[in-house]
XYZ file of C-alpha atoms in Angstrom:
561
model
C -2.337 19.080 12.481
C -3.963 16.066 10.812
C -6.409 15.566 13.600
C -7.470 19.532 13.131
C -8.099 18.987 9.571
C -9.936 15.923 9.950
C -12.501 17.799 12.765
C -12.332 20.731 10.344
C -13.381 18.638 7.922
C -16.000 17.149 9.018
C -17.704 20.078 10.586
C -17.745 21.507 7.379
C -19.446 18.619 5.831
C -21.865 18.238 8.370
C -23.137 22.045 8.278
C -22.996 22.534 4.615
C -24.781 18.804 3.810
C -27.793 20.364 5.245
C -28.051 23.349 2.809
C -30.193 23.627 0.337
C -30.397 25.370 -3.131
C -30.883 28.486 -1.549
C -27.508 28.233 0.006
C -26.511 32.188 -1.690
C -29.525 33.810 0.289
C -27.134 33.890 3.193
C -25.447 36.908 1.394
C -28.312 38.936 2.644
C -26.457 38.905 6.132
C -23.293 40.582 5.591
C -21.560 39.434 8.425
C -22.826 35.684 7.179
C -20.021 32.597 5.838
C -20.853 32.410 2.280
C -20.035 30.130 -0.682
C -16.979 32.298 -1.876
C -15.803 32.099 2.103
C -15.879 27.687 1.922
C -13.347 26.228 0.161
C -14.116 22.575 -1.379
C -10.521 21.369 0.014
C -12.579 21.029 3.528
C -14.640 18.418 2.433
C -11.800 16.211 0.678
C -10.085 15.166 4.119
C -13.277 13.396 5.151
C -13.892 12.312 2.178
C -11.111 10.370 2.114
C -10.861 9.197 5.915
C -14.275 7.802 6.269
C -13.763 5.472 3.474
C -10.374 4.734 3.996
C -10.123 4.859 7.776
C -13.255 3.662 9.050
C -14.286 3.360 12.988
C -13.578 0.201 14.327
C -16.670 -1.276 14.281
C -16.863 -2.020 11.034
C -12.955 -2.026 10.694
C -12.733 -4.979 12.695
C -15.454 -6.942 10.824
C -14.489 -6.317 7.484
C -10.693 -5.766 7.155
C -9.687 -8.588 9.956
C -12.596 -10.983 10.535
C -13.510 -11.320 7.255
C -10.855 -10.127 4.209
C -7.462 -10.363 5.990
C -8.285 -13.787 6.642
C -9.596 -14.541 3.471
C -6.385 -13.025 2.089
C -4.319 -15.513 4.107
C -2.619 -12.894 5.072
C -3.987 -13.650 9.034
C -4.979 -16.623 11.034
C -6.822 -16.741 14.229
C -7.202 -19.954 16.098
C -4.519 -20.555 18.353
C -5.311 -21.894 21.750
C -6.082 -18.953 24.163
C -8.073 -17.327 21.052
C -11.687 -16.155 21.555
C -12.568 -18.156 18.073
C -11.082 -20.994 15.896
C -9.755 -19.363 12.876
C -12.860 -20.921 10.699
C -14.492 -17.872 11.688
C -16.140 -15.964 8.549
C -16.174 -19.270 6.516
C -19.846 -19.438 8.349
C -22.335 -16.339 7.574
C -22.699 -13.832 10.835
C -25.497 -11.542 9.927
C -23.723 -9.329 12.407
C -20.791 -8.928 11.154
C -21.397 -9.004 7.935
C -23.852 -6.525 8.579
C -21.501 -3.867 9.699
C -19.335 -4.053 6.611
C -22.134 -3.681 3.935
C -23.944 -0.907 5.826
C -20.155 0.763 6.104
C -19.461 0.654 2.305
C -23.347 1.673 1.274
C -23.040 4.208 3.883
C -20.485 5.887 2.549
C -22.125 6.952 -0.823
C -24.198 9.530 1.648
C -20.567 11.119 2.121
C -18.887 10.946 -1.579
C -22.564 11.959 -2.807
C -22.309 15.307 -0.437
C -18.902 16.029 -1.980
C -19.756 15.700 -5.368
C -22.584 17.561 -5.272
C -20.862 20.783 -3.821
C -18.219 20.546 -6.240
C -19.912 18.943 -9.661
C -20.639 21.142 -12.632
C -23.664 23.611 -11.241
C -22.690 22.656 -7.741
C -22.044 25.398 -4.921
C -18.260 24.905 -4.639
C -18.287 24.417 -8.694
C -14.579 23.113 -9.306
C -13.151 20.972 -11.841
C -10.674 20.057 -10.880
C -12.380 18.838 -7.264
C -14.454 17.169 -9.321
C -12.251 15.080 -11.242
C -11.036 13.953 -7.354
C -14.876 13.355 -6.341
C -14.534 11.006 -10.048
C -11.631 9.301 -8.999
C -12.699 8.528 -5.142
C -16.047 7.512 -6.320
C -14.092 4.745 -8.448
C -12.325 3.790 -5.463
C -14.561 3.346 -3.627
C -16.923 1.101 -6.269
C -14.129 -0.823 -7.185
C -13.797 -2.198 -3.492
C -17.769 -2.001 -2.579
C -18.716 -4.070 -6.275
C -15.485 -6.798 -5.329
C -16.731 -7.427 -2.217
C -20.231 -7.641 -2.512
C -20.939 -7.684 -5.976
C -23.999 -6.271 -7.728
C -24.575 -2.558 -5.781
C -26.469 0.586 -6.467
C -24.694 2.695 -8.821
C -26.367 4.382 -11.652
C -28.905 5.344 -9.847
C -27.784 5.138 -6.319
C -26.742 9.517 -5.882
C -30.377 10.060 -7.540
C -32.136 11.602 -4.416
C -35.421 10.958 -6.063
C -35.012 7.219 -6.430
C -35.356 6.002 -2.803
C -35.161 2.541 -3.978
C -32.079 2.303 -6.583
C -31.417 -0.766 -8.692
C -28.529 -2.864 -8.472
C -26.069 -2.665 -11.295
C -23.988 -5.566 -12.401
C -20.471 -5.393 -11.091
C -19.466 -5.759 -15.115
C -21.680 -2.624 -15.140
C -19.786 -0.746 -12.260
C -15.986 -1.659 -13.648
C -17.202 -0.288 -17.022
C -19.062 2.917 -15.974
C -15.902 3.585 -13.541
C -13.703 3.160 -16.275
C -15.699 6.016 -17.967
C -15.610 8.556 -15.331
C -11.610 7.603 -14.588
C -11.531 8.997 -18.397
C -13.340 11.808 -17.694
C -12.065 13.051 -14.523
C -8.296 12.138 -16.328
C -9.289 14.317 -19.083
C -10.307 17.274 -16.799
C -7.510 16.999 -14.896
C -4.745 17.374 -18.164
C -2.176 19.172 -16.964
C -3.036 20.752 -14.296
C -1.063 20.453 -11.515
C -3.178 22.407 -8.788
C -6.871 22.670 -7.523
C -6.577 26.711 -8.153
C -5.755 29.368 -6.500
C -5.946 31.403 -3.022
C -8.799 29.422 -1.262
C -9.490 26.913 -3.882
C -5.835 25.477 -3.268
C -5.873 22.285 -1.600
C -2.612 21.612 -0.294
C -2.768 19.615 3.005
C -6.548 18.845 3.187
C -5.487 16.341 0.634
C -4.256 12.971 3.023
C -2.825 11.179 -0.310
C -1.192 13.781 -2.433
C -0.798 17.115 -1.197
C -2.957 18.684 -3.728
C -0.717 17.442 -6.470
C -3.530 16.802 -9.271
C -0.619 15.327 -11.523
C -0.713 12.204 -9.110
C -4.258 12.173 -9.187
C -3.999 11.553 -12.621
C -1.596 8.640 -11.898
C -3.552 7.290 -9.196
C -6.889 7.171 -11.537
C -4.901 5.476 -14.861
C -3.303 3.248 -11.937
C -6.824 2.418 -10.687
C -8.124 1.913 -14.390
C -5.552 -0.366 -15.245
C -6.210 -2.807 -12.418
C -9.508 -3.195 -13.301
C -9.260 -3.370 -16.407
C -6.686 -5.975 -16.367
C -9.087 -7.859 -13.665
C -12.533 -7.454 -16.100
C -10.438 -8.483 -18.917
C -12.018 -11.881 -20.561
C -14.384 -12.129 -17.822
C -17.939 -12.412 -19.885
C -15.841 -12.454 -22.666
C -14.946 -8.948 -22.306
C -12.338 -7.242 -24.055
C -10.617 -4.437 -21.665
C -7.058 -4.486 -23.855
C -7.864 -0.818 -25.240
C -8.517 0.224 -21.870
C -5.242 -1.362 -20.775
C -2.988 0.388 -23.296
C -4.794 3.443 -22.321
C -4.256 3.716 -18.821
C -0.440 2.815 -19.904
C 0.383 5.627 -22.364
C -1.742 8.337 -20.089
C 0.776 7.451 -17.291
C 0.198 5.025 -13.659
C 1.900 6.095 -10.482
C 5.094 4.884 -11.317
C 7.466 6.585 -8.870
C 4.788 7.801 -6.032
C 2.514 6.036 -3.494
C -1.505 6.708 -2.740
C -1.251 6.260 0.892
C -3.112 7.771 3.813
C -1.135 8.085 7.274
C -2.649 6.713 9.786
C -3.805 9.568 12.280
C -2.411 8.217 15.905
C -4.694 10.617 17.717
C -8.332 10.609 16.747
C -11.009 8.100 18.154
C -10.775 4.568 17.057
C -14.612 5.055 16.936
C -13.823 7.637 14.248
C -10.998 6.202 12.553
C -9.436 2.880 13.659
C -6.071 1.203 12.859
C -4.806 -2.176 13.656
C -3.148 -1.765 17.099
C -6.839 -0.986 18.222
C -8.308 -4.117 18.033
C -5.186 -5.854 19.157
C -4.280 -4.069 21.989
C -7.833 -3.519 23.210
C -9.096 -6.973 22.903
C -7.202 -8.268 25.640
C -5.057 -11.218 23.302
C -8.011 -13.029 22.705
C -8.921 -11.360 19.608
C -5.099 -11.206 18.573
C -3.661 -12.771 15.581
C -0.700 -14.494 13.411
C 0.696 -14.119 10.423
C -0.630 -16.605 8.228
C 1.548 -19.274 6.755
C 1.481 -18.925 3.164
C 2.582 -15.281 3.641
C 5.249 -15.860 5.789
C 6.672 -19.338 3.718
C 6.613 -17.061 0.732
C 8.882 -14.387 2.199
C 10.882 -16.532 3.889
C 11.654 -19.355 1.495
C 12.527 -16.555 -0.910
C 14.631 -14.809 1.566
C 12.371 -11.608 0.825
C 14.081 -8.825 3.355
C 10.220 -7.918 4.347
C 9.580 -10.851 6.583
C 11.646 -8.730 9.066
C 9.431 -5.669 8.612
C 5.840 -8.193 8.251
C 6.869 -10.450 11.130
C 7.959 -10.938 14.737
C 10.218 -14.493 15.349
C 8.263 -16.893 17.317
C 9.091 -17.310 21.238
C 8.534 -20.780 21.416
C 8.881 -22.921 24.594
C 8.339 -26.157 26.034
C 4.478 -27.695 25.730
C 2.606 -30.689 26.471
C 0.238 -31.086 24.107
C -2.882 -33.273 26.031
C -5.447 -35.905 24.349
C -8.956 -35.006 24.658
C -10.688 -37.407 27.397
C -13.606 -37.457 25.851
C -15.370 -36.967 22.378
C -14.434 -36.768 19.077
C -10.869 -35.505 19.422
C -9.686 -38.340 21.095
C -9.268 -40.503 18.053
C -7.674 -36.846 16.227
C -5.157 -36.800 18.536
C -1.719 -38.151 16.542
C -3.367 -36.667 13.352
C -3.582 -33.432 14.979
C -0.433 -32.884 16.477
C 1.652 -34.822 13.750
C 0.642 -32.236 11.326
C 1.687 -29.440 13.656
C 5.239 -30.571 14.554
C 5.171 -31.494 10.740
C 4.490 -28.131 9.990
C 6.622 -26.625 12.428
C 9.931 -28.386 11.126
C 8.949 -27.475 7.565
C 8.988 -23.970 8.324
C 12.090 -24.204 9.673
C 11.862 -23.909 13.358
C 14.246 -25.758 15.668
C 11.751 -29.098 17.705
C 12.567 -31.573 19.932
C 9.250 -34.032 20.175
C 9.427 -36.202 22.646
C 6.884 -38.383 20.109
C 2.815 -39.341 21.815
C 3.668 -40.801 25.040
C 0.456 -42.330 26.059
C -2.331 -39.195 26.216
C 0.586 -36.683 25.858
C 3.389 -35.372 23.999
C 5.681 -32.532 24.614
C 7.122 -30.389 21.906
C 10.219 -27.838 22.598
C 10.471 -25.363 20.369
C 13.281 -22.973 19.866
C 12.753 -19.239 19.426
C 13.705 -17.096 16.232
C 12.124 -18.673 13.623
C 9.344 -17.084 11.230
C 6.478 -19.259 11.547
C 3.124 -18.741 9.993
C -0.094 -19.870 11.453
C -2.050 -22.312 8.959
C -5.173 -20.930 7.736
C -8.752 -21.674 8.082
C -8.110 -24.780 11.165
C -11.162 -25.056 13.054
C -11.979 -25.709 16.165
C -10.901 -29.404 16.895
C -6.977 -28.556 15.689
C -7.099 -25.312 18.090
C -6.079 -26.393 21.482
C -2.580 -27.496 20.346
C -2.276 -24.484 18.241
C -0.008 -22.196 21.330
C 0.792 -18.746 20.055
C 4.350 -19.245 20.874
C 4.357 -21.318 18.021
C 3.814 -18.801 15.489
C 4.522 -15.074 14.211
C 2.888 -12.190 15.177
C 2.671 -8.901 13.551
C 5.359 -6.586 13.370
C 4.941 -3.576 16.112
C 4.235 -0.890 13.320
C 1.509 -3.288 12.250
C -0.542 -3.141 15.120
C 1.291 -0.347 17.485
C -1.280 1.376 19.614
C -2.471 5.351 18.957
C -1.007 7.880 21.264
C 2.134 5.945 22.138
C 4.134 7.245 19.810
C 5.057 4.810 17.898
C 5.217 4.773 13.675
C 1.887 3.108 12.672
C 2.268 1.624 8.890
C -0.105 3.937 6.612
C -2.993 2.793 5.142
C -2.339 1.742 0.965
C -4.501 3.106 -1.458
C -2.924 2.521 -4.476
C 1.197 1.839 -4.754
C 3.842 2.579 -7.075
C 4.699 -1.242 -6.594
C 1.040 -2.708 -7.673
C 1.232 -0.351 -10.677
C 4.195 -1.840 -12.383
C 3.452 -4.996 -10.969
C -0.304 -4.368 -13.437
C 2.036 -3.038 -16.269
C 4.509 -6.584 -16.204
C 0.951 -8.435 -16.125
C -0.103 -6.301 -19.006
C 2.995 -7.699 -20.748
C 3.321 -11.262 -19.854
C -0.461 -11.502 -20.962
C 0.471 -9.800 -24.361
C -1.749 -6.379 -24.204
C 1.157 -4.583 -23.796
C 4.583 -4.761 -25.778
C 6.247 -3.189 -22.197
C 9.280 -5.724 -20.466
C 7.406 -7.437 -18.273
C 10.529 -8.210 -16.538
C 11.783 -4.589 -15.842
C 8.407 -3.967 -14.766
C 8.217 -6.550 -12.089
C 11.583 -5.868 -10.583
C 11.016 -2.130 -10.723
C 7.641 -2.997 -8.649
C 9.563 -5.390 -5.881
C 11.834 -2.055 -5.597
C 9.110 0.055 -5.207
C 7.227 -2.509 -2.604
C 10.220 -3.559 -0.254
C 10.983 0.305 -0.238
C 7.265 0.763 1.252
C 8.194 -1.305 4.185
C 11.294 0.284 4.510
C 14.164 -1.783 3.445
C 17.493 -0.745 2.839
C 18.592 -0.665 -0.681
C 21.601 -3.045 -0.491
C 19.245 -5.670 0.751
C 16.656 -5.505 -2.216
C 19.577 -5.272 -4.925
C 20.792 -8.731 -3.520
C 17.277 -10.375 -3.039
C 16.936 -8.953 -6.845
C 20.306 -10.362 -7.584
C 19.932 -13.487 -6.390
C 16.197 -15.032 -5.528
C 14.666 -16.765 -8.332
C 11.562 -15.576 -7.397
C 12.970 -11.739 -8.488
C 13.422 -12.760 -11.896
C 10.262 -13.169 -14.356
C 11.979 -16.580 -16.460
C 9.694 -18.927 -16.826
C 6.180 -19.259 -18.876
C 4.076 -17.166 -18.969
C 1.467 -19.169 -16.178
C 4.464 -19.500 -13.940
C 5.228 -15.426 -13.978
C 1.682 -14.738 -14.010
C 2.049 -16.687 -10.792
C 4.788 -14.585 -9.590
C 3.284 -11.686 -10.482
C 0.387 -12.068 -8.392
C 2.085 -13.163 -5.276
C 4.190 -10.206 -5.438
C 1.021 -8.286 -5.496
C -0.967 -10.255 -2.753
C 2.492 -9.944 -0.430
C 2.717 -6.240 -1.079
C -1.295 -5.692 -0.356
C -0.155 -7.020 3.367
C -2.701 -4.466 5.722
C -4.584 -3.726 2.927
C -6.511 -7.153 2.747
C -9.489 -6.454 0.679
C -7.418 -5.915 -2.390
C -4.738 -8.922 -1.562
C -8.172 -11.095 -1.074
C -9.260 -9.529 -4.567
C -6.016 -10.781 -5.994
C -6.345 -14.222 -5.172
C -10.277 -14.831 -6.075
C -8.870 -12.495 -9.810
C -5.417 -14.720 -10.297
C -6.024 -18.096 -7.969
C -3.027 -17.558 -6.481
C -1.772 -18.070 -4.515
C -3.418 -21.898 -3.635
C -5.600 -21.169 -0.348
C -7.405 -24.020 1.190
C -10.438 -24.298 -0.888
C -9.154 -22.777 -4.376
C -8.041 -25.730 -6.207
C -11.067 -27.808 -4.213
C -13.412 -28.080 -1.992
C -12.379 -31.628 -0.555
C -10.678 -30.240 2.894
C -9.993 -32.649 5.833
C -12.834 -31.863 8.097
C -10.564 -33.135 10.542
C -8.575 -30.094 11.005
C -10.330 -27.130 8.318
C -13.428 -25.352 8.591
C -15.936 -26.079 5.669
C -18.393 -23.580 6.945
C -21.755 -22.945 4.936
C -19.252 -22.532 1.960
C -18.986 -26.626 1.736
C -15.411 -26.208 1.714
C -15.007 -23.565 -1.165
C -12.935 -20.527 -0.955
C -14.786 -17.682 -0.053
C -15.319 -15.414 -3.742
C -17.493 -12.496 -2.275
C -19.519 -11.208 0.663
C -22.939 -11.531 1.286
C -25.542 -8.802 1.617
C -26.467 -7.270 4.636
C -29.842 -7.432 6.277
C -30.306 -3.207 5.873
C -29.996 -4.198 1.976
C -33.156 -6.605 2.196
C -35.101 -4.647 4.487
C -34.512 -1.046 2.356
C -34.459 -2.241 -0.432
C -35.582 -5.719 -0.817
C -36.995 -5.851 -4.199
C -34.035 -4.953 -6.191
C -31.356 -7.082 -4.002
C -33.556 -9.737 -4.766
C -33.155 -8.896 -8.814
C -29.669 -8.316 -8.494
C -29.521 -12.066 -6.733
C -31.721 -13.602 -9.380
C -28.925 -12.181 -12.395
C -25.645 -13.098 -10.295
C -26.382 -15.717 -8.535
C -27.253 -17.115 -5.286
C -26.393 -14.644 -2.436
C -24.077 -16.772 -0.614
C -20.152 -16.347 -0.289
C -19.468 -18.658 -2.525
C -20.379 -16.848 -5.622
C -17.447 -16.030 -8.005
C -17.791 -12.423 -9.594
C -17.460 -11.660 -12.996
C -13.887 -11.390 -13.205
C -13.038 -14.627 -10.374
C -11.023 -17.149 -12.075
């Protein structure tokens, strides 16, 4: 049914993006579709897909190559792997290409929308309105955090071919403004309308249910308010408080299910990268996620992570070049870092220009991040935890595919304890933050018994200690529950610094075994532009560059700590 809507869908937007304002002279054939005959609720299903389920093409390049991995939340890099995982630390116009022309792309779309449903529009609707509002904060929020500066105030104008960039300060604040607005049309209304005008099903996150729209855009304000606040000496408290009173998602989820039949070149998913890339483009976990969950004893690792397979390996000395000398260095650290992450090794110790390591299956071992190429032939994939199947299961097989997060239930109290421990809110921070792991473990499916004991018992369920050391909590909690959705658990760690990825605290990494990349060794804060930016619109990417700062990766945003 999905997969009819979606087609549906996006017939209807590309026929009725070609009208013009004579769109009612069609009325002169009686027999003729007319504006009364469309409903908006066609146009919402790709509205939402095509940001939030892109094709793999840019899917791949943005979500894995780039932000998971930025995240932490992924490594690639192990032996048989078609790149060392310092891949991304090192511009590729190419691939950083196809994620900026995806998220500029994609105002043509929301632009379309809104203009069929706006105030004087042809499918005039308020309340579809306040939805074009809240998606078209969505959608800056991500495009301004990853790229920074972007067209916005001028960027829907169709007679300004060349828009200006806006600050990303600029974005947060004029999103903030229309969240207001479209939560102020909304009220309480609960519906789009009536008859036609009801939108029901066509809507992937909510049903129709305008009520959780609400939620979703107060949720949406709070996080970035809480993530402008005191950047440029800004003061987003009143915003804050707000967003609180009006009322987040608190008890529902903005998700999108993953549609297991449609093209990956339409809308892609995990499993089609990893299943189609023949296990050289696979991946692991990476191993601050998976030392988190399981020196906590977090009940998720089991729904995150496969057990390693381990086996016997002889690790080999390079005959020739610089990795001859890195050889003890190299696999020292990885049998060190094998044992502290709790897997069973025998090591027969560097016998000459070998050693053999035996590793015992069933332990949850993440992949170190960012190792480059010398490290990677005695990385073995055996050695480390893949995905869970519902992580990357393939379309058409099936199988349960996780859904894609747009906004959680979980990150929404998780914002409102922030909002406490930082003092703009007089909320318990603490009932907040365990009502949040509740809400996030339930996401991935764990049984309640086993999240009342991890509550009961784990030290890192309990907000008791200053207020840097819950802030910390706080924002691992929301970088582990952003886990597939790795442009916002990226976000997290450039907003909070946590938690401490190679390159956050400095840029002094051991060349020996991380990638410094054209980022000297810094963590990556943003994206850079693409070439269509330059070669569209050269003049004002060069402004926007000039007022934020060089356009490299290592340029911190407003908000970065």
């Amino acid at each position: 049914m999905k997969k009819t809507i979606f087609y549906l869908a996006f017939c209807f937007l590309f026929t009725f993006s070609a009208c013009t304002d004579d769109f009612d002279e069609i009325n002169e054939n009686p027999t003729a579709l007319t504006a009364k005959d469309v409903s908006a609720k066609f146009f919402v299903t790709s509205t939402q897909q095509q940001f939030f389920g892109p094709n793999r093409y840019p899917y791949w390049r943005g979500e894995l190559i780039h932000a998971s991995r930025f995240a932490g939340h992924t490594a690639f890099g192990y032996k048989s792997n078609w790149w060392s995982d310092g891949l991304g630390y090192t511009y590729s116009g190419g691939y950083t290409g196809a994620v900026y022309d995806y998220m500029a792309g994609y105002n043509s779309t929301l632009s379309s929308y809104t203009n069929f449903v706006k105030p004087g529009g042809t499918l005039e609707n308020q309340q579809y309105y306040a939805i074009a509002l809240i998606m078209k904060g969505l959608y800056y929020q991500k495009y301004s955090d990853t790229f920074g500066a972007a067209p916005y105030s001028e960027a829907s104008d169709p007679d300004i071919v060349t828009p200006k960039f806006d600050s990303v300060q600029t974005i947060y604040e004029g999103v903030i403004a229309e969240l207001d607005e479209a939560i102020g049309i909304i009220g309480t209304n609960s519906t789009t309308g009536a008859g036609p005008a009801l939108l029901g099903e066509n809507d992937l996150f909510f049903n129709g249910d305008m009520q959780k729209w609400k939620q979703l855009a107060n949720s949406l304000k709070l996080k970035m308010a809480l993530r402008g606040h005191g950047g440029n000496g800004a003061d987003y408290s009143a915003h804050v408080t707000s967003a609180l009173s009006s009322g987040i998602l608190a008890d529902d989820n903005a998700l999108m299910a993953r549609d297991t039949e449609i093209s990956q070149w339409t809308s892609a998913v995990y499993g089609d990268i990893w299943h189609n890339f023949y296990g050289g483009g696979n991946w692991h976990l990476g191993s601050k996620l998976v030392d988190h969950l399981r020196n906590n004893n977090d009940p998720r690792i089991y729904e995150y992570a496969m057990p390693i397979t381990g086996g016997t390996f002889t690790l080999q000395r390079a005959s020739s070049g610089s990795n001859t000398s890195l050889f003890e260095k190299h696999t020292d650290f990885l049998v060190n870092h094998l044992i502290a992450s709790g897997a069973d090794v025998t090591d027969s110790g560097v016998t000459g220009d070998t050693r053999t390591v035996t590793v015992a299956a069933g332990a949850y071992v993440g992949q170190p991040v960012r190792m480059n190429s010398k490290i990677k032939p005695h990385l073995h994939r055996q050695f480390f935890s893949e995905p869970a199947p519902w992580v990357v299961n393939r379309k058409n097989s099936g199988n349960q595919i996780f859904p894609q997060i747009v906004m959680t239930a979980g990150e929404s109290h998780f914002l409102a304890a922030q909002a406490a421990v930082l003092g703009v809110s007089s909320a318990d921070a603490n009932v907040h933050y365990q009502t949040g792991l509740r809400h996030a473990m339930k996401l991935w499916n764990v049984a309640d018994d086993k999240i009342e004991k991890f509550i009961a018992e784990e030290a890192m369920a309990t907000l008791s200690g200053t207020a840097e050391e819950n802030l910390e909590k706080i924002a691992i909690q929301r970088w582990i529950a952003y886990f597939t959705e790795s442009f916002e658990a990226w976000a997290v760690v450039r907003d909070t610094g946590y938690p401490k990825l190679p390159g956050i605290e400095s840029n002094n990494l051991d060349s020996d075994m991380y990638e410094i990349g054209d980022l000297n060794g810094y963590y990556p804060q943003r994206m850079r532009y693409g070439s269509g930016a330059y070669n569209k619109n050269g003049d004002n990417v060069k402004a926007a560059v000039s007022a934020q700062g060089a356009d490299v990766q290592a340029t911190k945003l407003f908000w970065a700590k």
